[in-house]
Short mmCIF file of C-alpha atoms in Angstrom, two decimals:
data_model
loop_
_atom_site.label_atom_id
_atom_site.label_comp_id
_atom_site.label_asym_id
_atom_site.label_seq_id
_atom_site.Cartn_x
_atom_site.Cartn_y
_atom_site.Cartn_z
CA MET V 1 -14.80 120.04 45.82
CA GLY V 2 -11.31 121.53 45.27
CA VAL V 3 -9.81 124.69 46.70
CA LYS V 4 -10.51 126.50 43.43
CA ASP V 5 -14.26 126.03 43.87
CA GLU V 6 -14.24 127.08 47.52
CA VAL V 7 -12.60 130.49 47.03
CA LYS V 8 -14.44 133.66 46.05
CA TYR V 9 -12.34 136.23 44.20
CA VAL V 10 -12.77 139.98 43.85
CA GLU V 11 -10.85 141.78 41.12
CA ILE V 12 -10.12 145.50 41.62
CA VAL V 13 -9.16 147.34 38.42
CA TYR V 14 -7.51 150.73 38.90
CA ARG V 15 -5.21 153.34 37.36
CA GLY V 16 -1.55 152.71 38.14
CA ILE V 17 0.08 155.19 40.56
CA PHE V 18 -2.98 157.49 40.67
CA GLN V 19 -5.21 154.93 42.40
CA LYS V 20 -2.73 152.43 43.82
CA ARG V 21 -3.31 153.25 47.48
CA LEU V 22 -7.07 153.42 46.97
CA ALA V 23 -7.17 149.94 45.42
CA LYS V 24 -4.87 148.55 48.11
CA TYR V 25 -6.99 149.92 50.95
CA ILE V 26 -10.23 148.72 49.36
CA ALA V 27 -8.73 145.24 49.12
CA GLU V 28 -7.56 145.38 52.74
CA GLY V 29 -11.03 146.41 53.90
CA ILE V 30 -12.63 143.47 52.12
CA VAL V 31 -10.05 141.12 53.66
CA TYR V 32 -10.54 142.36 57.21
CA THR V 33 -14.33 142.35 56.89
CA ALA V 34 -14.27 138.78 55.61
CA ARG V 35 -12.12 137.84 58.58
CA GLU V 36 -14.67 139.50 60.87
CA MET V 37 -17.11 137.04 59.28
CA GLY V 38 -14.83 134.17 60.29
CA ARG V 39 -13.42 133.44 56.85
CA PRO V 40 -9.76 133.31 55.80
CA ALA V 41 -8.96 136.04 53.29
CA LEU V 42 -5.98 137.71 51.66
CA SER V 43 -5.19 140.29 48.99
CA PHE V 44 -2.47 140.43 46.37
CA GLY V 45 -1.47 142.61 43.43
CA ARG V 46 -1.25 141.07 39.99
CA TYR V 47 2.26 139.91 39.27
CA GLY V 48 3.81 142.23 36.71
CA ASP V 49 1.79 145.35 37.56
CA SER V 50 4.75 146.61 39.56
CA PRO V 51 6.51 148.81 38.80
CA GLU V 52 3.43 150.63 37.62
CA ARG V 53 3.21 153.57 35.25
CA ASN V 54 0.97 156.61 35.46
CA GLY V 55 -2.56 155.65 34.49
CA VAL V 56 -1.74 152.17 33.21
CA PRO V 57 -4.52 149.67 34.06
CA ALA V 58 -3.50 147.54 37.03
CA LYS V 59 -5.23 145.01 39.28
CA TYR V 60 -5.53 143.95 42.88
CA TYR V 61 -7.22 140.71 43.94
CA VAL V 62 -8.94 139.49 47.10
CA GLY V 63 -9.38 135.80 47.78
CA ILE V 64 -11.90 134.67 50.41
CA GLY V 65 -12.04 131.05 51.53
CA ASN V 66 -15.10 129.07 52.50
CA GLY V 67 -14.16 125.96 54.42
CA VAL V 68 -10.56 126.44 53.31
CA ASN V 69 -7.67 126.97 55.68
CA GLU V 70 -5.47 130.00 55.18
CA GLU V 71 -2.46 127.98 54.13
CA ASP V 72 -4.35 126.42 51.23
CA LEU V 73 -5.78 129.82 50.30
CA ILE V 74 -2.29 131.34 50.17
CA GLY V 75 -1.07 128.45 48.05
CA TYR V 76 -3.77 128.88 45.44
CA SER V 77 -3.50 132.68 45.39
CA THR V 78 0.25 132.91 44.80
CA ARG V 79 -0.17 133.06 41.05
CA VAL V 80 -0.41 135.63 38.28
CA GLU V 81 -4.18 136.06 38.63
CA PRO V 82 -7.29 133.92 39.13
CA ASP V 83 -8.92 132.24 36.14
CA LEU V 84 -12.38 133.59 37.06
CA VAL V 85 -13.68 136.12 39.59
CA ASP V 86 -17.00 136.54 41.40
CA ALA V 87 -16.94 140.34 41.47
CA ILE V 88 -15.08 143.13 39.65
CA ILE V 89 -14.63 146.61 41.10
CA VAL V 90 -13.75 149.28 38.51
CA LEU V 91 -12.38 152.53 39.96
CA ASP V 92 -12.49 154.59 36.75
CA ASP V 93 -15.28 154.18 34.20
CA THR V 94 -12.95 154.75 31.21
CA LEU V 95 -11.41 151.36 32.06
CA LEU V 96 -14.65 149.77 30.86
CA LYS V 97 -13.34 150.16 27.30
CA GLY V 98 -10.71 147.50 27.92
CA VAL V 99 -7.50 147.04 29.87
CA GLU V 100 -3.93 146.26 28.89
CA SER V 101 -1.13 146.34 31.40
CA TRP V 102 1.00 143.62 29.84
CA ALA V 103 1.98 143.99 26.20
CA TRP V 104 1.56 140.31 25.42
CA GLN V 105 -2.01 140.12 26.70
CA GLY V 106 -3.49 142.57 24.25
CA VAL V 107 -6.42 144.81 25.16
CA GLN V 108 -8.71 142.62 27.25
CA PRO V 109 -12.46 143.05 27.87
CA ILE V 110 -13.07 144.54 31.31
CA ASN V 111 -15.34 141.61 32.21
CA LEU V 112 -13.16 138.88 30.71
CA LYS V 113 -12.83 136.90 33.96
CA LEU V 114 -16.33 137.46 35.34
CA LYS V 115 -18.20 134.32 36.37
CA SER V 116 -21.76 133.56 35.35
CA ASN V 117 -24.12 135.59 37.58
CA GLY V 118 -21.12 137.62 38.73
CA THR V 119 -21.12 141.28 39.74
CA MET V 120 -19.36 144.39 38.47
CA LEU V 121 -19.31 147.57 40.58
CA VAL V 122 -18.19 150.84 38.94
CA THR V 123 -17.47 154.29 40.38
CA SER V 124 -19.02 156.69 37.88
CA ALA V 125 -21.27 159.72 37.48
CA LYS V 126 -22.88 158.04 34.47
CA ARG V 127 -26.02 155.95 34.36
CA ILE V 128 -26.01 152.19 33.86
CA ASN V 129 -27.33 152.36 30.29
CA GLU V 130 -24.58 154.80 29.36
CA LEU V 131 -21.91 152.54 30.83
CA LEU V 132 -23.24 149.52 28.92
CA LYS V 133 -22.24 151.31 25.71
CA MET V 134 -18.65 150.56 26.71
CA ILE V 135 -19.03 147.07 28.25
CA PRO V 136 -18.70 143.85 26.22
CA LYS V 137 -21.47 141.29 25.97
CA LYS V 138 -21.40 138.07 28.00
CA ASP V 139 -23.11 134.78 27.22
CA PHE V 140 -24.82 134.77 30.63
CA ASN V 141 -26.69 137.13 32.94
CA TRP V 142 -24.71 139.24 35.40
CA THR V 143 -25.21 142.29 37.66
CA LEU V 144 -23.90 145.80 37.03
CA GLY V 145 -23.85 148.30 39.92
CA VAL V 146 -22.85 151.97 39.94
CA ILE V 147 -21.58 154.07 42.85
CA ASN V 148 -22.57 157.62 41.89
CA THR V 149 -19.27 159.42 42.41
CA GLU V 150 -16.49 160.86 40.28
CA PRO V 151 -13.38 158.65 39.93
CA SER V 152 -10.92 159.36 42.75
CA PHE V 153 -7.35 160.19 41.70
CA SER V 154 -4.38 161.26 43.79
CA GLY V 155 -0.71 162.05 43.35
CA LEU V 156 2.35 159.85 43.20
CA TRP V 157 1.82 156.99 45.71
CA ALA V 158 -0.51 159.25 47.74
CA PHE V 159 -4.00 158.52 49.02
CA LYS V 160 -6.99 160.84 48.68
CA ASP V 161 -9.22 160.10 51.64
CA ASP V 162 -12.52 161.17 50.07
CA LEU V 163 -14.60 158.21 51.34
CA THR V 164 -14.49 156.42 47.96
CA MET V 165 -13.32 153.20 49.62
CA GLU V 166 -16.18 153.31 52.12
CA LYS V 167 -18.64 153.84 49.26
CA VAL V 168 -17.21 150.88 47.37
CA TRP V 169 -17.39 148.67 50.46
CA GLY V 170 -21.01 149.69 51.03
CA GLY V 171 -21.98 148.99 47.42
CA LEU V 172 -20.26 145.60 47.48
CA ALA V 173 -22.01 144.66 50.73
CA LYS V 174 -25.35 145.47 49.12
CA LEU V 175 -24.75 143.53 45.90
CA ARG V 176 -22.67 140.66 47.29
CA PRO V 177 -23.44 139.96 50.95
CA ASP V 178 -21.94 136.51 50.37
CA ILE V 179 -18.56 138.26 50.05
CA ILE V 180 -18.93 140.92 52.78
CA ASP V 181 -22.09 141.82 54.68
CA LEU V 182 -23.15 145.17 56.11
CA ASP V 183 -23.06 144.25 59.82
CA HIS V 184 -19.50 142.97 59.77
CA LEU V 185 -18.41 145.81 57.49
CA ILE V 186 -19.70 148.39 59.98
CA LYS V 187 -17.95 146.53 62.78
CA TYR V 188 -14.68 146.81 60.85
CA VAL V 189 -15.15 150.48 59.89
CA SER V 190 -16.08 151.44 63.46
CA LYS V 191 -12.48 150.77 64.47
CA LYS V 192 -11.12 153.40 62.09
CA GLN V 193 -10.43 157.08 62.77
CA ASP V 194 -13.42 159.36 62.08
CA ALA V 195 -15.60 156.28 62.22
CA ASN V 196 -18.94 158.09 62.24
CA LYS V 197 -18.51 159.78 58.87
CA ARG V 198 -17.09 156.59 57.39
CA ILE V 199 -20.00 154.50 58.61
CA SER V 200 -22.39 157.10 57.17
CA ALA V 201 -20.67 156.82 53.78
CA VAL V 202 -20.94 153.02 53.91
CA LYS V 203 -24.65 153.14 54.74
CA GLU V 204 -25.36 155.81 52.11
CA ALA V 205 -23.71 153.75 49.37
CA TYR V 206 -25.44 150.59 50.60
CA SER V 207 -28.86 152.23 50.27
CA SER V 208 -28.23 154.26 47.10
CA VAL V 209 -26.14 152.00 44.83
CA ASP V 210 -27.87 151.71 41.45
CA TYR V 211 -27.87 148.22 39.96
CA ARG V 212 -29.67 145.88 37.62
CA THR V 213 -29.29 142.53 35.91
CA VAL V 214 -27.51 142.71 32.56
CA MET V 215 -29.03 140.10 30.30
CA LYS V 216 -27.17 137.58 28.18
CA GLY V 217 -26.01 139.27 24.95
CA GLU V 218 -26.55 142.80 26.27
CA GLY V 219 -23.66 145.21 25.67
CA ILE V 220 -21.21 145.81 22.84
CA ASP V 221 -19.30 143.44 20.59
CA PHE V 222 -15.66 143.06 21.66
CA VAL V 223 -13.40 140.74 19.73
CA TYR V 224 -10.47 139.70 21.89
CA ASN V 225 -7.63 137.95 20.11
CA PRO V 226 -4.71 137.57 22.51
CA PRO V 227 -1.33 137.82 20.79
CA ARG V 228 0.30 134.44 20.20
CA LEU V 229 3.68 134.18 21.88
CA LEU V 230 6.48 132.31 20.16
CA THR V 231 7.34 128.93 21.60
CA TRP V 232 10.92 128.33 22.63
CA GLN V 233 11.43 126.28 19.47
CA GLU V 234 10.43 129.30 17.34
CA MET V 235 12.56 131.90 19.11
CA LEU V 236 15.72 133.17 17.45
CA GLU V 237 19.06 132.32 18.98
CA GLY V 238 20.83 134.83 21.21
CA THR V 239 19.19 138.14 22.03
CA VAL V 240 17.94 139.07 18.56
CA ILE V 241 14.58 140.82 18.71
CA PRO V 242 12.81 141.73 15.43
CA ALA V 243 12.31 145.49 15.40
CA VAL V 244 9.15 147.35 14.45
CA PRO V 245 9.72 148.67 10.90
CA ARG V 246 10.64 152.35 10.62
CA GLY V 247 7.58 154.54 10.45
CA LYS V 248 5.29 151.80 11.78
CA ARG V 249 3.76 151.17 15.21
CA ASN V 250 3.61 147.97 17.21
CA GLU V 251 0.23 146.50 16.36
CA LEU V 252 0.36 144.21 19.41
CA PHE V 253 0.83 146.98 21.95
CA LYS V 254 -1.76 149.73 21.78
CA ARG V 255 -1.64 151.73 24.99
CA GLY V 256 -4.83 153.70 24.41
CA THR V 257 -6.50 152.16 27.45
CA THR V 258 -4.01 154.01 29.66
CA LYS V 259 -5.73 157.37 29.28
CA PHE V 260 -8.67 158.88 31.11
CA GLU V 261 -8.45 162.07 29.03
CA ARG V 262 -7.75 162.52 25.31
CA PRO V 263 -6.49 165.55 23.34
CA THR V 264 -8.82 167.30 20.92
CA VAL V 265 -7.46 169.52 18.14
CA ASP V 266 -8.87 172.69 16.62
CA PHE V 267 -7.37 172.41 13.16
CA ASP V 268 -8.75 175.85 12.20
CA THR V 269 -6.37 177.52 14.67
CA CYS V 270 -3.41 175.15 14.19
CA ILE V 271 -0.27 176.98 12.94
CA LYS V 272 1.52 173.74 11.95
CA CYS V 273 4.38 174.41 14.35
CA LYS V 274 5.06 170.68 14.73
CA LEU V 275 5.63 170.89 18.51
CA CYS V 276 2.97 168.27 19.31
CA TRP V 277 4.69 165.85 16.91
CA VAL V 278 8.13 166.64 18.34
CA TYR V 279 7.25 166.37 22.05
CA CYS V 280 4.79 163.45 22.05
CA PRO V 281 6.67 160.72 23.98
CA ASP V 282 4.61 157.95 22.38
CA GLU V 283 4.81 159.21 18.77
CA CYS V 284 1.03 159.37 18.42
CA PHE V 285 0.95 162.24 15.92
CA ASP V 286 1.04 161.65 12.15
CA GLU V 287 1.73 164.41 9.67
CA THR V 288 -1.03 164.84 7.08
CA PRO V 289 -0.45 165.73 3.40
CA ASP V 290 -1.44 169.35 4.08
CA GLY V 291 0.89 169.78 7.07
CA TYR V 292 -1.45 169.24 10.02
CA TYR V 293 -0.92 166.59 12.71
CA ASP V 294 -3.47 163.84 13.26
CA ILE V 295 -3.70 161.68 16.41
CA ALA V 296 -3.62 157.87 16.69
CA TYR V 297 -5.90 157.64 19.72
CA ASP V 298 -5.41 153.90 20.15
CA TYR V 299 -1.76 154.60 21.00
CA CYS V 300 -2.24 157.88 22.89
CA VAL V 301 -1.82 157.56 26.69
CA GLY V 302 -3.42 160.92 27.50
CA CYS V 303 -0.32 162.46 29.11
CA GLY V 304 -1.31 165.99 28.01
CA ILE V 305 2.16 167.07 26.90
CA CYS V 306 0.83 168.07 23.48
CA ALA V 307 -1.68 170.45 25.09
CA ASP V 308 1.05 171.90 27.31
CA VAL V 309 3.52 172.66 24.51
CA CYS V 310 1.01 173.93 21.95
CA PRO V 311 1.60 177.72 21.61
CA VAL V 312 -1.95 178.47 20.42
CA LYS V 313 -4.57 178.95 23.12
CA ASP V 314 -7.20 176.18 23.05
CA CYS V 315 -5.84 174.59 19.89
CA ILE V 316 -5.26 171.34 21.80
CA VAL V 317 -7.49 170.70 24.82
CA MET V 318 -7.78 167.55 26.94
CA VAL V 319 -11.30 166.15 27.42
CA ASP V 320 -12.94 163.26 29.30
CA GLU V 321 -12.13 159.92 27.61
CA SER V 322 -15.29 158.22 28.91
CA MET V 323 -17.41 160.32 26.51
CA PHE V 324 -16.08 158.45 23.50
CA THR V 325 -16.94 155.04 22.11
CA ASP V 326 -14.13 154.59 19.56
CA TYR V 327 -10.72 155.83 18.43
CA ARG V 328 -11.75 157.64 15.25
CA ARG V 329 -9.09 160.16 14.31
CA PRO V 330 -9.89 163.89 14.55
CA TYR V 331 -8.36 164.91 11.21
CA GLU V 332 -10.65 162.52 9.35
CA MET V 333 -13.68 164.02 11.09
CA TRP V 334 -12.53 167.58 10.34
CA LYS V 335 -11.93 166.91 6.64
CA GLU V 336 -15.28 165.19 6.33
CA ASN V 337 -17.31 168.16 7.57
CA LYS V 338 -15.48 171.16 9.05
CA ALA V 339 -18.58 172.95 10.33
CA LYS V 340 -19.92 169.81 11.99
CA TYR V 341 -16.50 169.10 13.51
CA LYS V 342 -16.33 172.64 14.94
CA GLU V 343 -19.71 172.18 16.65
CA TRP V 344 -18.65 168.73 17.91
CA LEU V 345 -15.43 170.20 19.28
CA LYS V 346 -17.36 172.90 21.12
CA ASN V 347 -19.68 170.30 22.68
CA VAL V 348 -16.99 167.92 23.91
CA ARG V 349 -14.96 170.74 25.44
CA GLN V 350 -18.01 172.16 27.17
CA ALA V 351 -18.87 168.68 28.44
CA ARG V 352 -15.40 168.48 29.98
CA LYS V 353 -16.18 171.54 32.05
CA GLU V 354 -19.64 170.37 33.04
CA ARG V 355 -18.89 166.60 33.28
CA VAL V 356 -21.99 165.65 31.32
CA TYR V 357 -22.69 162.99 28.68
CA VAL V 358 -23.01 164.17 25.07
CA PRO V 359 -24.82 161.69 22.80
CA GLY V 360 -23.04 160.67 19.63
CA LEU V 361 -19.48 161.36 20.71
CA GLY V 362 -16.90 159.21 19.01
CA ARG V 363 -19.36 157.85 16.47
#
């Protein structure tokens, strides 16, 4: 049996900058707990995810050896990323729609690298059946677990110590005791400051994590066609790079997976001032024949600048991205049925305030 078969990998998917420290500390905790169990372990960020950008999907990995010395483990782990992983931890449920941090990879399924009978653990206030409306099918059975908590975000390079990492550790110990077990996890956490409340959070998550087996073929269809890179024989000489034609967007680099909120537009109150079109740094707005401005959601990164510069109160409002199942444009919906769109707009904006699921959004 080779080193590859003797290493268990955990993939941690997070939002760049906003969750960097959280992901790093979760990885460290898994490493140190595995070492408490007498196993060599290490963590590493995916090559190319640094420097990160606000909200861009990024990944940390943990490798845990079984009968492998640490030197061999380091040798195998010093690579871009593992081919397959035993467990995936997702720190924001909107990432379930797909991740793209490198332009040439395309938008990848969140569970692309999951092994047969693997485990995915998500921090979310939504139920498992709701999350499965965003998760691609696999051709084998696997386990989906949910830690019932809102996604934890913090400022630039900062860390929000809200016990999310302890909850994730506890959930992982419940679902994958072969990776870290509860006894050794508590031993590790007991050495930390404010140990009692941290141990309580671990135990609470261990006992309350919701999970079930996801059957083969259960989930949504997700066609992943990675962009084909030119071979060196096909590349042009010098530094010539074919440009994207004027007025077009790069079809191979859709940054829509970056956002955890999306702008919604009340076209009935729009004054056609053009400021959203002018200030959008990603050129996501398209002028319509009647002078309004539609949004290409698959390119929108959810920065919120359009909502900030709009001079009309509540004309553009940011809402929770996880409520939606597609990137259908708002102008199309409005033109199709203005009264129905107005009611839909009211519901999604109210849901933002209440953090609840509204059936039918984005369909």
